[in-house]
């Protein structure tokens, strides 16, 4: 858990201070560079894949958006009728998510800033964790899945950075030249290793590779 807490502190520092504005812009309609545009497109595709794993009518379902960021997934879940708990460790991003949410959807969403694994968030039918576990070691991801999964009736749908040659080079270079700032490092994962760590409860759904956005959707069955 020492690794988990240390990563969480880095993630909070990064998203709540250094990267808040960049993240706010990336997740808006404002013009961005060509590279960031590919990331936007990849993320849109990934959100669609993750949502396709859920029933289209989510009325009566309680869903956790774990690491909600600026609330893109939150809005889609609420639009499908879910009761959403949107949690992020960055209070600044939670405030942006809250301000961006359509007034008509507000009664369906409760926002909280804090750790996604906190038991006080309650029980869920589904959990969505898009790109929020990408900074953690596989043992920590398995632990998060076990803790959240114990309070989830159906499935936890989440993403990891896969071990592609490109992401592995990026990761290895990052270790050789540690960055001076406190930004968290993305850790590429082999989904089979995660399956082993979770008693084969993890299965692979689909990979998205669009320019600089490379992410793999996985599913955990409690
Ligand atoms: C790359 S962003 C993705 C945000 C959002 N899911 C999306 O796809 O737009 C990762 C988010 O996960 C949040 N996060 C990471 N670990 C967390 C944790 N343990 N508890 C709550 N939020 C966490 C970060 O603060 C950040 O906002």
Short mmCIF file of C-alpha atoms and ligand atoms in Angstrom, two decimals:
data_model
loop_
_atom_site.label_atom_id
_atom_site.label_comp_id
_atom_site.label_asym_id
_atom_site.label_seq_id
_atom_site.Cartn_x
_atom_site.Cartn_y
_atom_site.Cartn_z
CA UNK A 1 0.00 0.00 0.00
CA UNK A 2 3.00 2.28 0.36
CA UNK A 3 3.32 2.41 -3.42
CA UNK A 4 -0.40 3.04 -3.82
CA UNK A 5 -0.38 6.00 -1.39
CA UNK A 6 2.78 7.47 -2.91
CA UNK A 7 1.30 7.24 -6.42
CA UNK A 8 -2.00 8.70 -5.25
CA UNK A 9 -0.19 11.71 -3.77
CA UNK A 10 1.68 12.27 -7.05
CA UNK A 11 -1.51 11.91 -9.08
CA UNK A 12 -3.31 14.41 -6.88
CA UNK A 13 -0.44 16.88 -7.05
CA UNK A 14 -0.26 16.54 -10.82
CA UNK A 15 -3.94 16.79 -11.69
CA UNK A 16 -4.85 19.29 -8.98
CA UNK A 17 -1.93 21.65 -9.67
CA UNK A 18 0.39 21.26 -12.68
CA UNK A 19 -1.97 19.68 -15.20
CA UNK A 20 -5.41 21.05 -14.27
CA UNK A 21 -5.56 23.61 -17.12
CA UNK A 22 -4.13 21.23 -19.74
CA UNK A 23 -6.61 18.55 -18.74
CA UNK A 24 -9.50 21.02 -18.69
CA UNK A 25 -8.66 22.08 -22.25
CA UNK A 26 -8.07 18.56 -23.58
CA UNK A 27 -11.50 17.51 -22.35
CA UNK A 28 -13.28 20.52 -23.86
CA UNK A 29 -14.12 21.60 -27.42
CA UNK A 30 -11.32 24.19 -27.47
CA UNK A 31 -8.76 23.84 -30.30
CA UNK A 32 -5.73 21.70 -29.43
CA UNK A 33 -2.53 20.61 -31.21
CA UNK A 34 -2.70 17.78 -33.77
CA UNK A 35 -1.10 15.37 -31.31
CA UNK A 36 -3.61 16.23 -28.59
CA UNK A 37 -6.40 15.92 -31.16
CA UNK A 38 -5.44 12.25 -31.70
CA UNK A 39 -5.58 11.79 -27.93
CA UNK A 40 -9.04 13.34 -27.88
CA UNK A 41 -10.23 11.05 -30.67
CA UNK A 42 -8.75 7.97 -29.00
CA UNK A 43 -10.36 8.89 -25.70
CA UNK A 44 -13.76 9.39 -27.36
CA UNK A 45 -13.43 5.92 -28.89
CA UNK A 46 -12.41 4.39 -25.56
CA UNK A 47 -15.33 6.02 -23.75
CA UNK A 48 -17.70 4.58 -26.35
CA UNK A 49 -16.17 1.07 -25.95
CA UNK A 50 -16.48 1.22 -22.17
CA UNK A 51 -20.07 2.45 -22.35
CA UNK A 52 -20.93 -0.30 -24.83
CA UNK A 53 -20.25 -2.83 -22.01
CA UNK A 54 -23.18 -1.43 -20.01
CA UNK A 55 -26.92 -1.72 -20.61
CA UNK A 56 -28.12 1.24 -22.67
CA UNK A 57 -30.84 1.95 -20.11
CA UNK A 58 -29.18 2.49 -16.75
CA UNK A 59 -32.22 3.69 -14.83
CA UNK A 60 -32.10 2.23 -11.34
CA UNK A 61 -28.38 1.39 -11.57
CA UNK A 62 -25.81 2.94 -9.24
CA UNK A 63 -22.53 3.56 -11.06
CA UNK A 64 -19.18 4.80 -9.75
CA UNK A 65 -17.12 6.98 -12.08
CA UNK A 66 -13.80 6.23 -10.41
CA UNK A 67 -11.35 9.04 -11.18
CA UNK A 68 -13.99 11.12 -12.97
CA UNK A 69 -11.66 13.96 -14.00
CA UNK A 70 -13.69 16.69 -15.67
CA UNK A 71 -16.73 14.42 -15.85
CA UNK A 72 -17.07 13.28 -19.47
CA UNK A 73 -17.99 9.70 -18.53
CA UNK A 74 -20.14 10.97 -15.65
CA UNK A 75 -22.30 12.99 -18.06
CA UNK A 76 -22.76 10.02 -20.43
CA UNK A 77 -23.72 7.69 -17.57
CA UNK A 78 -26.22 10.17 -16.13
CA UNK A 79 -27.70 10.71 -19.61
CA UNK A 80 -28.42 6.97 -19.70
CA UNK A 81 -30.34 7.29 -16.46
CA UNK A 82 -27.76 6.00 -13.96
CA UNK A 83 -27.37 7.32 -10.44
CA UNK A 84 -23.73 8.30 -10.62
CA UNK A 85 -21.17 8.78 -7.89
CA UNK A 86 -18.36 10.78 -9.47
CA UNK A 87 -15.15 10.68 -7.46
CA UNK A 88 -11.72 12.13 -8.11
CA UNK A 89 -8.70 12.77 -5.94
CA UNK A 90 -8.39 16.25 -7.49
CA UNK A 91 -10.92 18.69 -5.96
CA UNK A 92 -10.23 21.13 -8.82
CA UNK A 93 -11.24 18.59 -11.47
CA UNK A 94 -14.33 17.61 -9.48
CA UNK A 95 -15.34 21.29 -9.39
CA UNK A 96 -14.92 21.52 -13.18
CA UNK A 97 -16.97 18.32 -13.65
CA UNK A 98 -19.72 19.71 -11.46
CA UNK A 99 -19.79 23.07 -13.26
CA UNK A 100 -19.86 21.38 -16.70
CA UNK A 101 -22.70 18.98 -15.96
CA UNK A 102 -26.01 19.83 -17.56
CA UNK A 103 -28.50 21.17 -14.98
CA UNK A 104 -31.02 18.52 -16.05
CA UNK A 105 -28.58 15.74 -15.10
CA UNK A 106 -27.44 17.23 -11.78
CA UNK A 107 -30.02 15.44 -9.60
CA UNK A 108 -28.58 12.07 -10.78
CA UNK A 109 -24.97 12.77 -9.83
CA UNK A 110 -23.25 13.10 -6.49
CA UNK A 111 -19.69 14.38 -6.60
CA UNK A 112 -16.93 13.71 -4.11
CA UNK A 113 -13.24 14.45 -3.98
CA UNK A 114 -11.13 11.70 -2.50
CA UNK A 115 -9.81 8.21 -3.08
CA UNK A 116 -11.98 6.07 -5.37
CA UNK A 117 -11.48 3.02 -3.11
CA UNK A 118 -13.03 4.66 -0.04
CA UNK A 119 -15.83 2.44 1.33
CA UNK A 120 -17.93 5.51 2.20
CA UNK A 121 -18.85 5.84 -1.50
CA UNK A 122 -21.15 2.84 -0.98
CA UNK A 123 -22.13 -0.07 -3.21
CA UNK A 124 -22.45 -0.12 -6.99
CA UNK A 125 -23.88 -2.06 -9.89
CA UNK A 126 -21.05 -0.99 -12.21
CA UNK A 127 -17.78 0.86 -11.86
CA UNK A 128 -16.03 2.76 -14.66
CA UNK A 129 -12.37 3.71 -14.28
CA UNK A 130 -11.18 5.27 -17.50
CA UNK A 131 -7.43 5.94 -17.53
CA UNK A 132 -7.42 6.48 -13.77
CA UNK A 133 -5.44 3.32 -12.87
CA UNK A 134 -2.73 3.80 -15.48
CA UNK A 135 -0.17 5.10 -12.95
CA UNK A 136 -0.38 2.19 -10.50
CA UNK A 137 1.64 -1.05 -10.29
CA UNK A 138 -0.22 -4.23 -11.21
CA UNK A 139 -0.34 -5.41 -7.57
CA UNK A 140 -1.92 -2.10 -6.58
CA UNK A 141 -4.42 -2.29 -9.45
CA UNK A 142 -5.35 -5.81 -8.33
CA UNK A 143 -5.81 -4.52 -4.80
CA UNK A 144 -8.00 -1.61 -5.98
CA UNK A 145 -10.11 -4.05 -8.02
CA UNK A 146 -10.55 -6.35 -5.02
CA UNK A 147 -11.56 -3.48 -2.76
CA UNK A 148 -13.93 -1.80 -5.20
CA UNK A 149 -15.10 -5.16 -6.56
CA UNK A 150 -16.22 -6.26 -3.09
CA UNK A 151 -18.83 -3.49 -3.28
CA UNK A 152 -19.80 -4.01 -6.95
CA UNK A 153 -22.63 -6.29 -8.09
CA UNK A 154 -21.80 -6.58 -11.80
CA UNK A 155 -18.51 -5.42 -13.30
CA UNK A 156 -15.62 -2.99 -13.01
CA UNK A 157 -14.72 -1.68 -16.45
CA UNK A 158 -11.32 -0.03 -16.53
CA UNK A 159 -8.34 0.75 -18.72
CA UNK A 160 -4.61 0.20 -18.53
CA UNK A 161 -1.68 1.29 -20.66
CA UNK A 162 -0.73 -1.87 -22.61
CA UNK A 163 2.86 -3.06 -23.06
CA UNK A 164 3.36 -1.90 -26.62
CA UNK A 165 6.94 -1.29 -27.84
CA UNK A 166 6.21 2.46 -27.95
CA UNK A 167 4.85 2.66 -24.38
CA UNK A 168 7.59 0.38 -23.05
CA UNK A 169 10.28 2.62 -24.59
CA UNK A 170 8.60 5.67 -23.08
CA UNK A 171 8.42 3.93 -19.70
CA UNK A 172 12.05 2.75 -19.78
CA UNK A 173 13.34 6.17 -20.82
CA UNK A 174 11.26 7.75 -18.05
CA UNK A 175 12.97 5.50 -15.51
CA UNK A 176 16.43 6.29 -16.89
CA UNK A 177 15.78 10.04 -16.85
CA UNK A 178 13.47 10.71 -13.91
CA UNK A 179 11.54 13.91 -14.37
CA UNK A 180 12.28 16.82 -12.09
CA UNK A 181 8.60 17.56 -11.57
CA UNK A 182 6.36 15.29 -9.55
CA UNK A 183 4.24 14.08 -12.46
CA UNK A 184 3.13 10.45 -12.13
CA UNK A 185 4.56 7.84 -14.50
CA UNK A 186 2.28 5.67 -16.59
CA UNK A 187 3.10 1.97 -16.02
CA UNK A 188 2.37 -0.32 -18.99
CA UNK A 189 0.61 -3.55 -18.00
CA UNK A 190 0.29 -7.04 -19.37
CA UNK A 191 -3.39 -7.84 -18.86
CA UNK A 192 -2.54 -11.55 -18.32
CA UNK A 193 -0.48 -10.64 -15.30
CA UNK A 194 -3.44 -8.70 -13.93
CA UNK A 195 -5.61 -11.75 -14.58
CA UNK A 196 -3.16 -13.86 -12.55
CA UNK A 197 -3.16 -11.33 -9.71
CA UNK A 198 -6.96 -11.44 -9.56
CA UNK A 199 -7.71 -15.16 -9.81
CA UNK A 200 -8.62 -14.79 -13.46
CA UNK A 201 -11.31 -12.24 -12.79
CA UNK A 202 -9.85 -9.84 -15.37
CA UNK A 203 -10.55 -10.24 -19.08
CA UNK A 204 -9.53 -8.20 -22.08
CA UNK A 205 -12.09 -6.17 -24.02
CA UNK A 206 -10.43 -4.01 -26.67
CA UNK A 207 -7.40 -1.84 -27.33
CA UNK A 208 -7.52 1.68 -28.75
CA UNK A 209 -4.45 2.97 -30.53
CA UNK A 210 -4.95 6.42 -32.02
CA UNK A 211 -1.81 8.53 -32.47
CA UNK A 212 -0.43 9.20 -29.00
CA UNK A 213 -3.40 7.60 -27.24
CA UNK A 214 -2.85 3.90 -26.53
CA UNK A 215 -5.09 2.31 -23.96
CA UNK A 216 -6.64 -1.09 -23.32
CA UNK A 217 -10.12 -1.70 -21.95
CA UNK A 218 -10.34 -4.56 -19.43
CA UNK A 219 -13.14 -5.93 -17.30
CA UNK A 220 -13.14 -7.27 -13.77
CA UNK A 221 -15.89 -9.62 -12.60
CA UNK A 222 -16.16 -9.67 -8.81
C1 LIG B 1 -6.07 10.55 -17.01
S1 LIG B 1 -7.29 11.21 -15.94
C2 LIG B 1 -8.81 10.51 -16.56
C3 LIG B 1 -10.05 11.24 -16.06
C4 LIG B 1 -11.38 10.68 -16.57
N1 LIG B 1 -11.60 9.32 -16.14
C5 LIG B 1 -11.42 10.75 -18.06
O1 LIG B 1 -11.20 9.75 -18.74
O2 LIG B 1 -11.67 11.85 -18.58
C6 LIG B 1 -7.03 10.24 -14.47
C7 LIG B 1 -7.86 10.74 -13.31
O3 LIG B 1 -7.87 9.75 -12.27
C8 LIG B 1 -7.80 10.40 -11.02
N2 LIG B 1 -7.32 9.41 -10.04
C9 LIG B 1 -6.22 8.63 -10.12
N3 LIG B 1 -6.13 7.82 -9.05
C10 LIG B 1 -7.21 8.07 -8.28
C11 LIG B 1 -7.71 7.52 -7.06
N4 LIG B 1 -7.06 6.57 -6.43
N5 LIG B 1 -8.86 7.99 -6.56
C12 LIG B 1 -9.54 8.99 -7.21
N6 LIG B 1 -9.13 9.55 -8.37
C13 LIG B 1 -7.98 9.09 -8.90
C14 LIG B 1 -6.87 11.58 -11.30
O4 LIG B 1 -6.97 12.59 -10.34
C15 LIG B 1 -7.32 12.01 -12.69
O5 LIG B 1 -8.34 12.97 -12.65
#
